Coordinates of C-alpha atoms in Angstrom, one line a residue:
Chain A
D1 CA -27.4 -12.7 -2.0
V2 CA -24.0 -12.3 -3.7
K3 CA -21.0 -12.5 -1.4
V4 CA -17.3 -11.9 -1.3
T5 CA -15.9 -13.6 1.8
Q6 CA -12.5 -12.8 3.3
S7 CA -11.3 -15.5 5.6
S8 CA -9.9 -13.4 8.4
R9 CA -11.3 -10.2 9.8
Y10 CA -8.4 -9.5 12.1
L11 CA -4.9 -10.8 12.0
V12 CA -1.8 -10.0 14.0
K13 CA 1.5 -11.2 12.6
R14 CA 5.2 -10.8 13.4
T15 CA 7.7 -9.1 11.1
G16 CA 9.2 -11.6 8.7
E17 CA 6.2 -14.0 8.8
K18 CA 4.6 -15.3 5.6
V19 CA 0.9 -14.1 5.5
F20 CA -1.9 -15.5 3.4
L21 CA -5.1 -13.5 3.0
E22 CA -7.9 -15.5 1.3
C23 CA -10.9 -14.3 -0.6
V24 CA -13.7 -16.3 -2.0
Q25 CA -16.6 -15.1 -4.2
D26 CA -19.8 -17.0 -5.1
M27 CA -20.9 -14.9 -8.0
D28 CA -18.9 -16.6 -10.8
H29 CA -17.2 -13.3 -11.4
E30 CA -14.2 -13.2 -13.7
N31 CA -12.4 -10.2 -12.1
M32 CA -11.0 -10.2 -8.7
F33 CA -9.0 -7.5 -6.9
W34 CA -6.9 -6.8 -3.8
Y35 CA -6.8 -3.3 -2.5
R36 CA -5.2 -1.9 0.6
Q37 CA -6.9 0.9 2.5
D38 CA -5.0 3.5 4.6
P39 CA -6.3 6.7 6.2
G40 CA -5.9 9.7 3.9
L41 CA -4.8 7.5 1.0
G42 CA -8.1 5.9 0.1
L43 CA -7.9 2.5 -1.6
R44 CA -4.9 1.5 -3.7
L45 CA -4.8 -1.5 -6.0
I46 CA -2.3 -4.1 -5.2
Y47 CA -3.0 -6.9 -7.8
F48 CA -5.9 -8.0 -9.9
S49 CA -6.9 -11.0 -11.9
Y50 CA -9.3 -11.3 -14.8
D51 CA -9.1 -15.1 -15.2
V52 CA -7.8 -18.2 -13.5
K53 CA -4.0 -18.2 -13.3
M54 CA -3.9 -14.7 -14.7
K55 CA -2.7 -11.7 -12.7
E56 CA -1.8 -8.1 -13.3
K57 CA 0.1 -5.8 -11.1
G58 CA -1.7 -2.8 -9.7
D59 CA -0.3 0.4 -8.4
I60 CA 1.5 -0.9 -5.3
P61 CA 2.5 -4.6 -5.9
E62 CA 5.9 -4.5 -4.1
G63 CA 6.1 -6.9 -1.3
Y64 CA 3.0 -8.8 -2.3
S65 CA 2.1 -11.7 -4.6
V66 CA -1.2 -13.4 -5.5
S67 CA -2.5 -16.7 -6.5
R68 CA -5.7 -17.6 -8.4
E69 CA -5.9 -21.3 -9.0
K70 CA -9.7 -21.4 -9.1
K71 CA -12.1 -18.9 -10.4
E72 CA -13.8 -18.3 -7.1
R73 CA -10.6 -17.8 -5.0
F74 CA -8.0 -15.1 -5.0
S75 CA -5.2 -15.2 -2.4
L76 CA -2.9 -12.3 -1.4
I77 CA 0.5 -13.4 -0.1
L78 CA 2.9 -11.4 1.9
E79 CA 6.2 -13.3 1.6
S80 CA 7.9 -11.6 4.5
A81 CA 5.6 -9.3 6.4
S82 CA 6.9 -5.8 7.4
T83 CA 5.4 -3.2 9.7
N84 CA 4.6 -0.9 6.8
Q85 CA 2.2 -3.5 5.5
T86 CA 0.0 -3.0 8.6
S87 CA -3.3 -2.0 6.9
M88 CA -6.8 -2.9 6.0
Y89 CA -7.0 -5.2 3.0
L90 CA -10.1 -5.3 0.8
C91 CA -10.9 -8.0 -1.7
A92 CA -13.4 -7.3 -4.5
S93 CA -14.8 -9.0 -7.5
S94 CA -16.7 -8.0 -10.7
L95 CA -18.1 -9.4 -13.9
W96 CA -15.9 -8.9 -16.9
G97 CA -17.4 -6.8 -19.6
R98 CA -16.8 -3.9 -21.9
L99 CA -16.7 -0.6 -20.1
Y100 CA -20.3 0.3 -20.4
S101 CA -21.8 -3.2 -20.3
S102 CA -24.8 -3.4 -18.0
G103 CA -23.9 -5.1 -14.8
A104 CA -20.2 -5.4 -15.6
N105 CA -17.5 -3.5 -13.8
V106 CA -19.4 -2.9 -10.6
L107 CA -17.2 -4.1 -7.8
T108 CA -18.6 -6.2 -4.9
F109 CA -16.4 -5.9 -1.8
G110 CA -15.6 -8.2 1.0
A111 CA -15.7 -7.0 4.6
G112 CA -12.0 -6.5 4.8
S113 CA -9.1 -8.0 6.7
R114 CA -7.3 -5.8 9.2
L115 CA -3.7 -6.9 9.4
T116 CA -1.3 -5.7 12.1
V117 CA 2.4 -6.6 11.7
L118 CA 4.4 -6.2 14.9
Chain B
A1 CA -2.2 8.0 -14.9
Q2 CA -5.6 8.9 -13.5
T3 CA -5.9 10.7 -10.2
V4 CA -9.0 11.3 -8.1
T5 CA -9.1 14.0 -5.5
Q6 CA -11.6 14.5 -2.6
S7 CA -10.7 17.7 -0.9
Q8 CA -13.0 17.4 2.1
P9 CA -11.6 14.8 4.6
E10 CA -14.6 15.3 6.9
M11 CA -18.0 16.7 6.7
S12 CA -21.1 16.8 8.9
V13 CA -24.7 17.5 8.3
Q14 CA -27.9 17.7 10.3
E15 CA -30.4 14.9 9.9
A16 CA -32.9 15.8 7.1
E17 CA -30.7 18.4 5.5
T18 CA -28.8 18.2 2.2
V19 CA -25.1 17.8 1.8
T20 CA -22.7 17.8 -1.2
L21 CA -19.5 15.9 -1.3
S22 CA -16.9 17.0 -3.9
C23 CA -14.7 15.0 -6.2
T24 CA -12.4 16.0 -9.0
Y25 CA -10.4 13.8 -11.3
D26 CA -7.8 14.0 -13.9
T27 CA -7.7 12.0 -17.1
S28 CA -7.0 12.2 -20.8
E29 CA -9.6 9.5 -21.5
N30 CA -12.9 10.2 -23.1
N31 CA -14.7 7.0 -22.1
Y32 CA -14.9 6.1 -18.5
Y33 CA -17.1 5.4 -15.5
L34 CA -17.3 7.4 -12.3
F35 CA -18.6 5.9 -9.0
W36 CA -19.4 6.8 -5.5
Y37 CA -18.9 4.1 -2.9
K38 CA -20.0 4.2 0.7
Q39 CA -18.2 2.4 3.6
P40 CA -20.3 2.5 6.8
P41 CA -18.5 2.0 10.1
S42 CA -17.2 -1.5 10.4
R43 CA -19.2 -2.6 7.4
Q44 CA -18.3 -3.4 3.8
M45 CA -18.1 -1.0 0.9
I46 CA -21.2 -0.7 -1.2
L47 CA -22.0 1.1 -4.4
V48 CA -24.0 4.3 -4.1
I49 CA -24.3 5.6 -7.6
R50 CA -22.4 5.5 -10.9
Q51 CA -22.2 7.6 -14.0
E52 CA -21.1 6.8 -17.6
A53 CA -19.0 9.5 -19.0
Y54 CA -20.9 9.6 -22.3
K55 CA -24.2 10.4 -20.6
Q56 CA -24.9 14.1 -20.2
Q57 CA -27.8 13.4 -17.8
N58 CA -26.8 13.2 -14.2
A59 CA -27.4 9.9 -12.4
T60 CA -29.9 9.7 -9.5
E61 CA -30.7 6.9 -7.0
N62 CA -33.4 7.9 -4.6
R63 CA -31.9 10.5 -2.3
F64 CA -28.5 10.4 -4.0
S65 CA -27.7 12.3 -7.1
V66 CA -24.6 13.5 -8.8
N67 CA -23.5 16.7 -10.6
F68 CA -21.2 15.5 -13.4
Q69 CA -19.3 18.2 -15.1
K70 CA -17.2 16.5 -17.7
A71 CA -15.3 19.5 -19.0
A72 CA -14.4 20.6 -15.5
K73 CA -13.7 17.0 -14.5
S74 CA -15.9 17.3 -11.5
F75 CA -18.2 14.6 -10.0
S76 CA -20.0 15.7 -6.8
L77 CA -22.5 13.7 -4.8
K78 CA -25.6 15.2 -3.3
I79 CA -27.4 13.5 -0.5
S80 CA -30.9 14.9 0.2
D81 CA -32.9 14.4 3.3
S82 CA -29.8 13.0 5.1
Q83 CA -30.4 10.1 7.5
L84 CA -28.4 8.7 10.4
G85 CA -27.6 5.6 8.3
D86 CA -25.8 7.8 5.8
T87 CA -23.0 8.2 8.3
A88 CA -20.0 6.6 6.5
M89 CA -16.8 7.1 4.6
Y90 CA -17.6 8.0 1.0
F91 CA -15.2 7.3 -1.8
C92 CA -15.2 8.7 -5.3
A93 CA -13.7 6.4 -7.9
F94 CA -12.8 6.4 -11.6
M95 CA -12.7 3.5 -14.0
K96 CA -11.4 3.4 -17.5
S97 CA -10.9 -0.2 -18.3
L98 CA -10.9 -3.8 -17.1
G99 CA -12.6 -3.0 -13.9
R100 CA -9.6 -1.2 -12.4
L101 CA -10.8 1.5 -10.0
T102 CA -8.8 4.5 -8.9
F103 CA -10.1 5.8 -5.6
G104 CA -10.0 9.2 -4.0
E105 CA -8.8 9.7 -0.4
G106 CA -12.3 9.5 1.0
T107 CA -14.7 11.9 2.8
Q108 CA -15.9 11.0 6.3
L109 CA -19.6 12.1 6.5
T110 CA -21.3 12.3 9.9
V111 CA -25.0 12.9 10.1
N112 CA -26.0 14.5 13.4
P113 CA -29.4 13.9 15.0

């Protein structure tokens, strides 16, 4: 069974702390994504990566950075956490492919990491 | 930029009945994918159904079907014979390239016994 595993289900951090959210997938997927989910706003893309050491900004990258040193692992970093970063963070992965490629572009999600910044 | 709008924040339906969730989107692209994802309470997001924009035939997956109106930029989800396990947040999503999904705000569906 394919899996995307997020290291922490719940985290509580203090303002100004550096926070690492880890995501690992075992499906040999090229693409990996970080979204944040907020009530009434749906999911918004923070960053994504389509290859090792490659990254692209999403729609709300401010205050975040990412790291992808290995194909299976994609980390989200909050350099200095702030209260407005309290949210649910979802990691996802997918096969790379042209838009209508069979099996490509279907995202598999992790269970989510709920971060509270006090 | 693409936008996806789900105008129904909450909906409810009786078990065994049919419910339709609405979604509209805005894009100037001609080639794209549309998706419905489901997020059950405290569980992870899973794919319900997807539709390629070039296909005129509406996608179906068992009790789930879509009504895709490309000209109207509308993509509604119909759930037939609703079950208690269908209770979840449902997200409509749009993809044009490189796996980047743009999501709507979500519709919380509750199936009542």
